[in-house]
């Protein structure tokens, strides 16, 4: 996956977890929570979807890497290197 | 088979907790003592008609996509369980009311109605009510320290008119106070929002709609549900939970046990004592009347009427069998649903568990009929509703003893223990309270409780919270 695809994958997962939020204009540098209504429960769901869809295990101590969209891309890009983009909504 | 978690009780909180954990790929087993799921919110069939046990209305109604829906409890719950709003098939109320001697306040899912009613009946209280509302909207739930103990004191700070205070307090007490005659500020805030700022609805098809959906999802998610499987004991070693023993003596192992059996009941299963003050005292008599025509055909339009025949509301275990001076009158067919040619009214009043338990079987059966008559006469005479009694097709009545028998809650305590445990902790590692005694009441509340405790004790909610707030 390219970095753009990783960003797309993450946004798609956020959309599944939080269907009533608008994820199209997320600023990659800002905290996700400041831009959309996301709580710790949703966060757990995002981590779960990453595991289910892409087999990526995010250990608890790394949760902090996922606080922004940019952080997600940086952290996940190497882990998703050989994988292809799925659509969470249809999975 | 070793489970990640065992859930004691297929009440609304137990089912929600199990689903939440299973969506996160945990292996979950639900153990229910009865042949049916639902707990206080179960269902039965009588003379070919479907009945719900404990559903007047669902609180916390919000319409998806509206500003109120943002972050609202119902939306959070649906998100957590991956349920779409429309799957609940909710039908909104048109109007409900609070009826006191000489005063009637209407409210609906549009909060503006209650505001204008308060302004009309209590013009001098307008500003105070606006301040109170503001405070309730912004109220931050805090589980670190106990909330200020008295909702009455809160109301007195904002409203000088005693009748208005009583009128606002009554629905909150009747729909969720485990304490007599008052409740704490936090419970008041939760219910003020759930009832007035959000609103009431009913699923088409009643509680079965929600239960069927949950059961279907649980199956899909791989949860094992065992009925007629009462837990006799919770296994504890070195202060840690190891699993449970069933009434059949079968042993089952799990590192986490979530229980919706109640505080006192759960501690007893683990061989732990609890204080007498922890036992709930509040229970109800409910009579369900099937009428030969819808309630609105008799001029009764309210979905729910909270009533008090006294100017100061009375909410406590009565000295006799029941207290007919206060209660809820709920009409399922006034939730916009075309239920058919018949009507249904439910009348629920405070009742004393010890008084009902003291009766002989013959006296018990006769008392049920007598009390149901007394309650109906009281609401008709006080003008809460038109006289519906001659329109009766038939009637079913249940008592605190029925509630105890079918839910295992000691004393038939519908709202559980007056001591709530917001973090779910029991003092034993791995044994967690969910549902009523964790602190969230009602159908939506119980389910939220199950989800919140599953997140907290079964998933790494703590790390997630830190990651988000950094
Ligand atoms: C008459 C009445 C009217 C109500 N009206 C409304 C309403 O209109 N709106 C609303 O929102 N709420 C209403 N409620 C309240 C609502 O039903 C409850 O708040 C909610 O269902 C509580 O769910 P719970 O998960 O906490 O536990 P419960 O429903 O109490 O479930 C506990 C479960 O645990 C099981 N259990 C107990 N001990 C054991 C054991 N040892 N082993 C295995 N299983 C065990 C029980 O059999 C039961 O199924 C009403 C309740 C009643 C009684």
Coordinates of C-alpha atoms and ligand atoms in Angstrom, one line a residue:
Chain A
X1 CA 0.0 0.0 0.0
X2 CA 1.2 3.5 -0.7
X3 CA 0.9 6.2 2.0
X4 CA -2.2 7.6 0.2
X5 CA -3.8 4.1 0.4
X6 CA -2.9 3.7 4.0
X7 CA -4.6 7.0 4.7
X8 CA -7.6 5.8 2.7
X9 CA -7.7 2.5 4.6
X10 CA -7.7 4.4 8.0
X11 CA -10.4 6.8 6.9
X12 CA -12.5 4.0 5.7
X13 CA -12.2 2.2 9.0
X14 CA -13.0 5.4 10.9
X15 CA -16.1 5.7 8.7
X16 CA -17.2 2.2 9.6
X17 CA -16.7 2.7 13.3
X18 CA -18.2 6.2 13.3
X19 CA -20.7 6.2 10.4
X20 CA -22.1 9.7 11.2
X21 CA -18.8 11.5 11.1
X22 CA -17.4 13.3 8.1
X23 CA -13.9 12.0 7.5
X24 CA -13.3 13.6 4.1
X25 CA -11.5 16.7 5.4
X26 CA -9.4 15.4 8.2
X27 CA -6.2 17.4 8.8
X28 CA -3.4 14.8 9.1
X29 CA -1.5 16.9 11.6
X30 CA -4.4 17.5 14.1
X31 CA -5.6 15.1 16.7
X32 CA -8.5 13.0 15.3
X33 CA -10.5 13.7 18.5
X34 CA -10.3 17.4 17.9
X35 CA -11.9 17.0 14.5
X36 CA -14.5 14.3 14.9
X37 CA -16.5 12.8 17.7
X38 CA -14.3 9.9 18.7
X39 CA -14.0 8.3 22.1
X40 CA -11.9 5.6 23.6
X41 CA -14.5 3.0 22.6
X42 CA -14.3 4.0 18.9
X43 CA -10.5 3.9 19.2
X44 CA -10.6 0.3 20.4
X45 CA -12.9 -0.5 17.4
X46 CA -10.4 1.1 15.0
X47 CA -7.6 -1.0 16.4
X48 CA -9.8 -4.1 16.1
X49 CA -10.7 -3.4 12.4
X50 CA -7.0 -3.0 11.6
X51 CA -6.4 -6.5 13.0
X52 CA -9.4 -8.0 11.3
X53 CA -8.9 -6.5 7.9
X54 CA -5.1 -6.4 7.7
X55 CA -3.8 -8.7 10.4
X56 CA -2.0 -5.7 12.0
X57 CA -1.6 -6.1 15.8
X58 CA -1.2 -2.7 17.5
X59 CA 0.1 -3.3 21.1
X60 CA -1.3 -1.1 23.8
X61 CA 1.9 0.8 24.3
X62 CA 1.7 1.9 20.6
X63 CA -1.9 3.3 20.8
X64 CA -0.4 6.8 21.2
X65 CA 1.0 6.6 17.7
X66 CA -2.5 6.6 16.3
X67 CA -3.7 9.9 17.7
X68 CA -3.6 11.8 14.4
X69 CA -4.2 10.6 10.8
X70 CA -0.6 11.5 9.9
X71 CA 0.6 9.4 12.9
X72 CA -1.5 6.5 11.7
X73 CA 0.0 6.6 8.3
X74 CA 3.6 6.8 9.6
X75 CA 3.0 4.0 12.0
X76 CA 1.0 1.7 9.7
X77 CA 2.7 2.2 6.4
X78 CA 5.6 -0.2 7.1
X79 CA 3.2 -2.7 8.6
X80 CA 0.9 -2.7 5.6
X81 CA 3.7 -2.8 3.0
X82 CA 2.8 -6.0 1.3
X83 CA -1.0 -5.7 1.8
X84 CA -3.7 -4.5 -0.5
X85 CA -6.5 -2.1 0.4
X86 CA -9.8 -3.5 1.6
X87 CA -13.0 -1.7 2.1
X88 CA -14.1 -2.1 5.8
X89 CA -17.7 -1.3 5.0
X90 CA -18.1 -4.3 2.8
X91 CA -15.9 -6.6 4.8
Chain B
X1 CA -13.1 -24.8 26.7
X2 CA -11.7 -21.8 28.4
X3 CA -13.6 -18.6 27.9
X4 CA -12.2 -15.1 27.9
X5 CA -15.3 -14.0 29.8
X6 CA -18.4 -15.4 31.4
X7 CA -21.5 -13.3 31.7
X8 CA -24.0 -14.1 34.5
X9 CA -27.5 -13.2 33.4
X10 CA -29.0 -12.6 29.9
X11 CA -30.4 -9.2 31.0
X12 CA -30.1 -6.3 28.7
X13 CA -26.7 -5.4 30.1
X14 CA -25.4 -9.0 29.9
X15 CA -26.4 -9.4 26.3
X16 CA -24.9 -6.0 25.4
X17 CA -21.6 -6.8 27.2
X18 CA -21.4 -10.2 25.6
X19 CA -21.9 -8.8 22.1
X20 CA -19.4 -6.0 22.7
X21 CA -16.7 -8.5 23.8
X22 CA -17.5 -10.9 21.0
X23 CA -17.2 -8.2 18.4
X24 CA -13.7 -7.9 19.7
X25 CA -13.1 -11.6 19.1
X26 CA -13.4 -12.6 22.7
X27 CA -14.8 -16.1 23.5
X28 CA -17.9 -15.4 25.6
X29 CA -20.4 -17.5 27.4
X30 CA -23.7 -16.2 28.7
X31 CA -25.3 -18.1 31.5
X32 CA -29.0 -17.5 32.2
X33 CA -31.0 -19.1 35.0
X34 CA -34.3 -18.9 33.2
X35 CA -35.5 -20.5 30.0
X36 CA -35.7 -17.1 28.4
X37 CA -33.5 -14.1 28.0
X38 CA -34.3 -10.4 28.8
X39 CA -34.3 -10.4 32.6
X40 CA -36.5 -7.5 33.8
X41 CA -37.3 -6.9 30.2
X42 CA -38.4 -10.2 29.1
X43 CA -41.6 -11.3 27.3
X44 CA -44.4 -13.8 27.4
X45 CA -47.6 -14.8 25.6
X46 CA -51.0 -14.9 27.2
X47 CA -54.2 -15.8 25.4
X48 CA -52.4 -15.6 22.1
X49 CA -51.2 -12.0 22.7
X50 CA -47.6 -11.0 22.9
X51 CA -46.7 -9.2 26.1
X52 CA -43.5 -7.4 27.3
X53 CA -42.6 -7.7 31.0
X54 CA -41.0 -4.4 31.7
X55 CA -41.2 -2.1 28.7
X56 CA -43.2 1.1 28.8
X57 CA -40.9 3.1 26.7
X58 CA -37.3 3.4 25.7
X59 CA -35.7 6.5 27.1
X60 CA -32.8 8.5 25.4
X61 CA -34.5 8.8 22.0
X62 CA -32.6 10.9 19.5
X63 CA -33.2 11.2 15.7
X64 CA -30.0 10.2 13.8
X65 CA -28.3 13.1 11.9
X66 CA -29.6 15.8 14.2
X67 CA -27.4 18.0 16.4
X68 CA -28.8 16.2 19.6
X69 CA -27.7 12.9 18.2
X70 CA -24.0 13.8 18.3
X71 CA -22.4 11.9 21.1
X72 CA -25.8 11.0 22.5
X73 CA -26.0 7.8 24.7
X74 CA -28.2 6.0 22.2
X75 CA -25.9 6.7 19.3
X76 CA -22.9 5.6 21.3
X77 CA -24.6 2.4 22.2
X78 CA -25.6 1.6 18.6
X79 CA -22.0 2.4 17.4
X80 CA -20.5 0.1 20.1
X81 CA -22.8 -2.8 19.0
X82 CA -22.7 -2.0 15.3
X83 CA -26.5 -1.7 15.2
X84 CA -28.1 0.8 12.8
X85 CA -30.7 3.1 14.4
X86 CA -33.4 1.9 12.0
X87 CA -33.0 -1.7 13.1
X88 CA -34.6 -0.8 16.4
X89 CA -37.7 0.4 14.5
X90 CA -38.4 3.1 17.1
X91 CA -41.7 4.8 17.1
X92 CA -41.6 8.2 18.8
X93 CA -44.1 9.3 21.4
X94 CA -46.4 12.2 20.5
X95 CA -46.8 13.5 24.0
X96 CA -46.4 12.5 27.7
X97 CA -47.4 14.2 30.8
X98 CA -46.8 14.8 34.5
X99 CA -50.1 15.0 36.5
X100 CA -50.3 16.5 40.0
X101 CA -53.3 17.8 41.9
X102 CA -54.5 20.8 39.9
X103 CA -51.5 20.8 37.5
X104 CA -50.6 19.0 34.3
X105 CA -47.3 19.4 32.5
X106 CA -46.9 18.0 29.0
X107 CA -43.6 17.1 27.4
X108 CA -42.6 15.6 24.2
X109 CA -39.4 14.7 22.2
X110 CA -39.2 18.3 21.3
X111 CA -37.9 19.9 24.5
X112 CA -39.5 23.2 23.6
X113 CA -42.9 21.8 24.7
X114 CA -41.7 21.3 28.3
X115 CA -40.2 24.8 28.3
X116 CA -43.4 26.4 27.2
X117 CA -45.4 24.4 29.6
X118 CA -43.2 25.5 32.5
X119 CA -43.5 29.1 31.4
X120 CA -47.3 28.8 31.1
X121 CA -47.9 27.1 34.4
X122 CA -45.1 28.6 36.5
X123 CA -44.2 32.0 34.8
X124 CA -42.0 33.0 37.8
X125 CA -39.9 29.9 37.4
X126 CA -38.9 30.4 33.8
X127 CA -35.3 31.6 34.4
X128 CA -34.7 29.1 37.1
X129 CA -35.8 26.3 34.8
X130 CA -33.6 27.6 32.0
X131 CA -30.6 27.6 34.4
X132 CA -31.4 24.1 35.6
X133 CA -31.7 22.9 32.0
X134 CA -28.4 24.5 31.1
X135 CA -26.7 22.7 34.1
X136 CA -28.2 19.4 33.1
X137 CA -27.1 19.7 29.5
X138 CA -23.5 20.4 30.7
X139 CA -23.5 17.9 33.6
X140 CA -20.2 15.9 33.6
X141 CA -20.5 12.4 34.8
X142 CA -17.7 11.6 37.3
X143 CA -17.1 8.2 38.7
X144 CA -14.1 9.3 40.8
X145 CA -16.2 10.7 43.6
X146 CA -19.8 10.2 44.7
X147 CA -22.1 12.9 43.4
X148 CA -23.9 15.3 45.7
X149 CA -26.6 13.1 47.3
X150 CA -29.8 15.1 46.9
X151 CA -31.7 16.0 43.7
X152 CA -34.2 17.7 45.9
X153 CA -31.5 20.1 47.1
X154 CA -30.4 20.7 43.5
X155 CA -34.0 21.6 42.5
X156 CA -34.4 23.9 45.5
X157 CA -31.3 25.9 44.4
X158 CA -32.9 26.7 41.1
X159 CA -36.7 26.6 41.6
X160 CA -38.6 28.3 44.3
X161 CA -42.0 26.8 43.4
X162 CA -42.3 23.5 45.3
X163 CA -45.0 22.0 43.0
X164 CA -42.7 22.4 40.0
X165 CA -39.8 20.8 41.8
X166 CA -42.0 17.8 42.7
X167 CA -43.3 17.5 39.2
X168 CA -39.8 17.4 37.7
X169 CA -38.6 14.9 40.3
X170 CA -41.4 12.4 40.0
X171 CA -40.6 10.9 36.6
X172 CA -37.0 10.7 37.5
X173 CA -37.8 8.8 40.7
X174 CA -40.3 6.5 39.1
X175 CA -38.0 5.7 36.1
X176 CA -34.9 5.0 38.0
X177 CA -34.3 5.8 41.6
X178 CA -33.1 3.0 43.8
X179 CA -33.4 5.3 46.8
X180 CA -36.6 6.3 48.6
X181 CA -38.0 9.8 48.1
X182 CA -34.9 11.3 46.5
X183 CA -32.0 10.5 44.2
X184 CA -28.5 11.8 43.8
X185 CA -27.6 14.7 41.4
X186 CA -25.9 12.5 38.9
X187 CA -28.8 10.1 38.5
X188 CA -31.1 13.1 38.2
X189 CA -29.0 14.6 35.5
X190 CA -28.8 11.3 33.6
X191 CA -32.6 10.8 33.7
X192 CA -33.4 14.5 33.1
X193 CA -31.5 14.2 29.8
X194 CA -32.8 10.7 29.0
X195 CA -36.5 11.7 29.6
X196 CA -36.8 15.4 28.8
X197 CA -33.8 16.5 26.7
X198 CA -33.8 13.4 24.6
X199 CA -37.1 11.6 24.8
X200 CA -39.3 8.5 24.6
X201 CA -40.0 5.9 21.9
X202 CA -41.0 2.3 21.6
X203 CA -39.7 -0.3 19.2
X204 CA -42.4 -1.6 16.8
X205 CA -43.0 -5.1 18.1
X206 CA -41.9 -4.2 21.6
X207 CA -38.9 -5.5 23.5
X208 CA -38.8 -8.6 21.2
X209 CA -37.5 -6.4 18.4
X210 CA -34.5 -5.5 20.4
X211 CA -34.0 -8.9 22.0
X212 CA -34.3 -10.8 18.7
X213 CA -31.8 -8.4 17.1
X214 CA -29.3 -8.9 20.0
X215 CA -29.7 -12.7 20.0
X216 CA -29.2 -12.9 16.3
X217 CA -26.0 -10.8 16.5
X218 CA -24.7 -12.8 19.4
X219 CA -25.1 -16.0 17.4
X220 CA -23.3 -14.4 14.4
X221 CA -20.5 -13.2 16.7
X222 CA -20.1 -16.7 18.1
X223 CA -21.3 -16.1 21.6
X224 CA -22.5 -19.2 23.5
X225 CA -25.8 -18.6 25.3
X226 CA -27.0 -21.2 27.8
X227 CA -30.5 -21.0 29.2
X228 CA -31.7 -22.8 32.3
X229 CA -28.1 -22.5 33.5
X230 CA -28.1 -20.8 36.9
X231 CA -24.8 -19.9 38.5
X232 CA -24.6 -21.3 42.0
X233 CA -21.2 -20.0 42.9
X234 CA -18.4 -17.7 41.6
X235 CA -15.0 -19.4 42.0
X236 CA -12.4 -17.3 43.7
X237 CA -8.8 -18.1 44.5
X238 CA -6.3 -15.7 46.0
X239 CA -8.7 -12.8 45.6
X240 CA -9.1 -13.5 41.8
X241 CA -12.0 -14.9 39.9
X242 CA -11.4 -18.3 38.3
X243 CA -14.8 -19.1 36.9
X244 CA -18.2 -20.2 38.0
X245 CA -20.0 -23.4 39.2
X246 CA -23.5 -24.0 37.8
X247 CA -26.5 -25.2 39.8
X248 CA -25.9 -28.5 38.0
X249 CA -22.4 -28.5 39.7
X250 CA -20.7 -28.1 36.3
X251 CA -17.5 -25.9 36.5
X252 CA -16.6 -23.4 33.9
X253 CA -13.4 -21.4 33.8
X254 CA -12.8 -17.8 32.8
X255 CA -10.6 -15.0 34.0
X256 CA -13.4 -12.4 33.8
X257 CA -16.9 -12.7 35.1
X258 CA -19.4 -9.9 34.4
X259 CA -22.7 -10.1 36.4
X260 CA -26.0 -8.5 36.0
X261 CA -27.6 -10.4 38.8
X262 CA -27.3 -7.4 41.1
X263 CA -24.8 -6.2 43.7
X264 CA -25.9 -8.1 46.8
X265 CA -26.8 -11.2 44.7
X266 CA -23.4 -11.3 42.9
X267 CA -21.4 -10.8 46.1
X268 CA -23.4 -13.7 47.7
X269 CA -22.5 -15.9 44.7
X270 CA -18.8 -15.2 45.5
X271 CA -19.4 -15.9 49.2
X272 CA -19.0 -12.3 50.2
X273 CA -21.3 -10.5 52.7
X274 CA -23.0 -7.2 51.9
X275 CA -24.5 -4.6 54.2
X276 CA -28.3 -4.7 54.7
X277 CA -28.5 -1.1 53.5
X278 CA -27.3 -2.3 50.1
X279 CA -30.5 -4.2 49.5
X280 CA -33.0 -2.3 47.4
X281 CA -36.4 -1.6 48.8
X282 CA -38.3 -0.4 45.8
X283 CA -40.5 -2.6 43.8
X284 CA -43.8 -2.3 41.8
X285 CA -47.1 -3.8 41.1
X286 CA -47.9 -3.6 37.4
X287 CA -51.3 -4.3 35.9
X288 CA -51.6 -4.6 32.2
X289 CA -55.1 -3.9 30.8
X290 CA -56.1 -5.0 27.3
X291 CA -59.0 -2.8 26.2
X292 CA -61.5 -3.4 23.4
X293 CA -60.4 -0.1 21.7
X294 CA -57.2 2.0 21.6
X295 CA -56.7 4.3 24.5
X296 CA -57.0 7.4 22.3
X297 CA -60.5 6.3 21.4
X298 CA -61.3 6.9 25.1
X299 CA -59.7 10.4 24.9
X300 CA -56.4 9.3 26.5
X301 CA -53.6 10.6 24.3
X302 CA -50.5 10.5 26.5
X303 CA -47.9 7.8 25.8
X304 CA -46.8 8.0 29.5
X305 CA -48.4 9.7 32.4
X306 CA -46.4 10.1 35.6
X307 CA -48.9 11.0 38.3
X308 CA -49.1 11.9 41.9
X309 CA -52.3 12.4 43.9
X310 CA -50.3 14.3 46.6
X311 CA -48.6 17.6 46.1
X312 CA -45.4 16.1 47.5
X313 CA -44.5 13.0 45.6
X314 CA -44.2 9.8 47.6
X315 CA -41.7 7.3 46.4
X316 CA -41.0 4.6 49.0
X317 CA -41.8 1.1 50.0
X318 CA -45.5 1.3 51.1
X319 CA -46.6 0.2 54.5
X320 CA -49.3 -2.0 52.9
X321 CA -49.3 -3.9 49.7
X322 CA -49.2 -1.0 47.4
X323 CA -49.3 2.8 47.2
X324 CA -52.0 3.9 44.8
X325 CA -51.2 7.6 45.2
X326 CA -48.4 7.6 42.7
X327 CA -47.3 5.8 39.6
X328 CA -47.0 5.6 35.9
X329 CA -49.7 5.0 33.4
X330 CA -48.3 3.9 30.1
X331 CA -50.1 3.3 26.8
X332 CA -48.2 1.3 24.2
X333 CA -50.7 2.1 21.5
X334 CA -50.1 5.9 22.0
X335 CA -46.7 5.5 20.5
X336 CA -48.1 6.2 17.0
X337 CA -48.2 2.5 16.3
X338 CA -51.4 1.1 14.8
X339 CA -51.5 -1.9 17.1
X340 CA -54.8 -3.0 15.9
X341 CA -58.3 -2.7 17.2
X342 CA -57.3 -3.2 20.9
X343 CA -55.7 -0.9 23.4
X344 CA -53.2 -1.5 26.1
X345 CA -52.7 0.4 29.4
X346 CA -50.1 -0.4 32.0
X347 CA -50.4 0.9 35.5
X348 CA -47.3 0.7 37.7
X349 CA -47.3 1.7 41.3
X350 CA -44.9 1.2 44.3
X351 CA -45.5 -2.1 46.1
X352 CA -44.0 -3.8 49.1
X353 CA -42.2 -7.0 48.6
X354 CA -42.4 -8.3 52.2
X355 CA -46.1 -7.5 52.3
X356 CA -46.7 -9.6 49.1
X357 CA -44.5 -12.4 50.3
X358 CA -46.4 -12.7 53.6
X359 CA -49.7 -13.6 51.8
X360 CA -51.0 -17.1 51.5
X361 CA -51.5 -18.3 47.9
X362 CA -55.3 -17.7 48.0
X363 CA -54.9 -14.3 49.6
X364 CA -52.2 -13.4 47.0
X365 CA -54.4 -14.1 44.0
X366 CA -57.3 -12.1 45.5
X367 CA -55.0 -9.2 46.5
X368 CA -53.7 -8.9 43.0
X369 CA -57.2 -8.3 41.6
X370 CA -58.2 -6.0 44.5
X371 CA -55.0 -3.9 44.2
X372 CA -55.3 -3.6 40.4
X373 CA -58.9 -2.4 40.9
X374 CA -57.8 0.1 43.5
X375 CA -55.1 1.5 41.3
X376 CA -57.4 1.9 38.3
X377 CA -60.1 3.5 40.5
X378 CA -57.5 6.0 41.9
X379 CA -56.3 7.2 38.5
X380 CA -59.8 7.5 37.1
X381 CA -61.2 9.4 40.1
X382 CA -58.2 11.8 40.1
X383 CA -58.9 12.5 36.5
X384 CA -55.5 11.2 35.3
X385 CA -57.4 9.4 32.5
X386 CA -60.9 8.7 31.3
X387 CA -62.7 5.7 32.8
X388 CA -61.4 2.7 30.8
X389 CA -62.5 0.0 33.2
X390 CA -65.6 -1.1 31.3
X391 CA -63.6 -1.5 28.1
X392 CA -61.5 -4.3 29.7
X393 CA -61.0 -7.4 27.5
X394 CA -58.7 -8.9 30.2
X395 CA -56.0 -8.0 32.5
X396 CA -52.7 -9.4 33.8
X397 CA -51.1 -8.4 37.1
X398 CA -47.6 -8.9 38.4
X399 CA -46.2 -8.2 41.8
X400 CA -42.8 -7.8 43.6
X401 CA -42.9 -11.5 44.2
X402 CA -43.3 -12.2 40.4
X403 CA -40.3 -9.9 39.7
X404 CA -38.1 -11.6 42.3
X405 CA -39.1 -15.1 40.9
X406 CA -38.2 -14.2 37.3
X407 CA -35.2 -12.0 37.7
X408 CA -33.5 -13.2 40.9
X409 CA -33.4 -9.7 42.3
X410 CA -33.9 -9.9 46.0
X411 CA -36.9 -8.1 47.2
X412 CA -38.1 -7.7 43.6
X413 CA -35.8 -4.6 43.6
X414 CA -36.4 -3.3 40.1
X415 CA -33.8 -0.5 40.4
X416 CA -31.4 -2.7 42.4
X417 CA -29.3 -1.6 45.3
X418 CA -29.2 2.1 46.4
X419 CA -25.4 1.7 46.4
X420 CA -24.2 2.0 42.9
X421 CA -20.7 1.0 41.7
X422 CA -19.8 3.2 38.7
X423 CA -16.5 1.4 38.0
X424 CA -18.2 -2.0 38.3
X425 CA -15.6 -3.2 40.9
X426 CA -16.6 -5.8 43.5
X427 CA -13.3 -5.9 45.4
X428 CA -12.5 -9.2 43.7
X429 CA -10.2 -9.1 40.7
X430 CA -12.1 -10.2 37.5
X431 CA -15.6 -10.0 39.0
X432 CA -17.5 -7.0 37.6
X433 CA -21.0 -5.6 38.1
X434 CA -22.9 -4.6 35.1
X435 CA -26.4 -3.3 34.6
X436 CA -28.7 -1.9 37.2
X437 CA -26.2 -2.0 40.1
X438 CA -23.3 -0.6 38.1
X439 CA -25.4 2.6 38.0
X440 CA -27.2 2.9 34.7
X441 CA -30.9 2.1 34.6
X442 CA -33.5 1.2 32.1
X443 CA -33.1 -0.6 28.8
X444 CA -30.8 1.8 27.2
X445 CA -28.9 2.4 30.4
X446 CA -28.4 -1.2 31.2
X447 CA -27.1 -1.8 27.7
X448 CA -24.7 1.1 27.9
X449 CA -23.5 -0.3 31.2
X450 CA -22.7 -3.6 29.6
X451 CA -20.8 -1.9 26.9
X452 CA -18.9 0.4 29.2
X453 CA -17.9 -2.4 31.5
X454 CA -16.9 -4.6 28.7
X455 CA -14.7 -1.9 27.3
X456 CA -13.2 -1.1 30.7
X457 CA -12.6 -4.6 32.1
X458 CA -12.5 -6.8 28.9
X459 CA -10.8 -4.5 26.4
X460 CA -7.9 -2.1 26.8
X461 CA -10.1 1.0 27.2
X462 CA -7.6 2.7 29.5
X463 CA -4.8 2.7 26.9
X464 CA -7.2 3.8 24.3
X465 CA -8.3 6.8 26.4
X466 CA -4.7 7.8 27.0
X467 CA -3.8 7.6 23.3
X468 CA -6.7 9.9 22.4
X469 CA -6.1 12.6 24.9
X470 CA -2.3 12.2 24.8
Ligands
LIG1 C1 -42.4 -3.4 35.5 C2 -41.1 -2.8 34.9 C3 -41.2 -1.8 34.0 C4 -40.1 -1.3 33.4 N1 -40.2 -0.3 32.5 C5 -39.1 0.2 31.8 C6 -39.3 1.1 30.8 O1 -40.4 1.4 30.4 N2 -38.2 1.6 30.2 C7 -36.9 1.2 30.5 O2 -36.0 1.6 29.9 N3 -36.7 0.3 31.6 C8 -37.8 -0.2 32.2 N4 -37.7 -1.1 33.2 C9 -36.3 -1.3 33.7 C10 -35.5 -2.3 32.9 O3 -36.2 -3.4 32.6 C11 -34.2 -2.6 33.6 O4 -33.6 -1.4 34.1 C12 -33.2 -3.4 32.8 O5 -33.8 -4.4 32.0 C13 -32.1 -4.0 33.7 O6 -31.3 -4.9 33.0 P1 -30.0 -5.5 33.7 O7 -29.2 -6.0 32.6 O8 -29.4 -4.7 34.7 O9 -30.5 -6.8 34.5 P2 -31.8 -7.7 34.7 O10 -32.8 -7.4 33.7 O11 -32.1 -7.6 36.1 O12 -31.2 -9.2 34.4 C14 -30.6 -10.0 35.3 C15 -30.6 -11.4 34.7 O13 -29.7 -12.2 35.5 C16 -30.3 -13.5 35.6 N5 -29.7 -14.1 36.8 C17 -29.8 -13.7 38.1 N6 -29.1 -14.5 38.9 C18 -28.6 -15.5 38.1 C19 -27.7 -16.6 38.4 N7 -27.3 -16.9 39.6 N8 -27.3 -17.3 37.3 C20 -27.7 -17.0 36.1 N9 -28.5 -16.0 35.8 C21 -28.9 -15.2 36.8 C22 -31.8 -13.2 35.8 O14 -32.6 -14.3 35.6 C23 -31.9 -12.1 34.8 O15 -32.2 -12.6 33.5 C24 -38.8 -1.7 33.8 C25 -38.7 -2.8 34.7 C26 -39.8 -3.3 35.2 C27 -39.7 -4.5 36.2

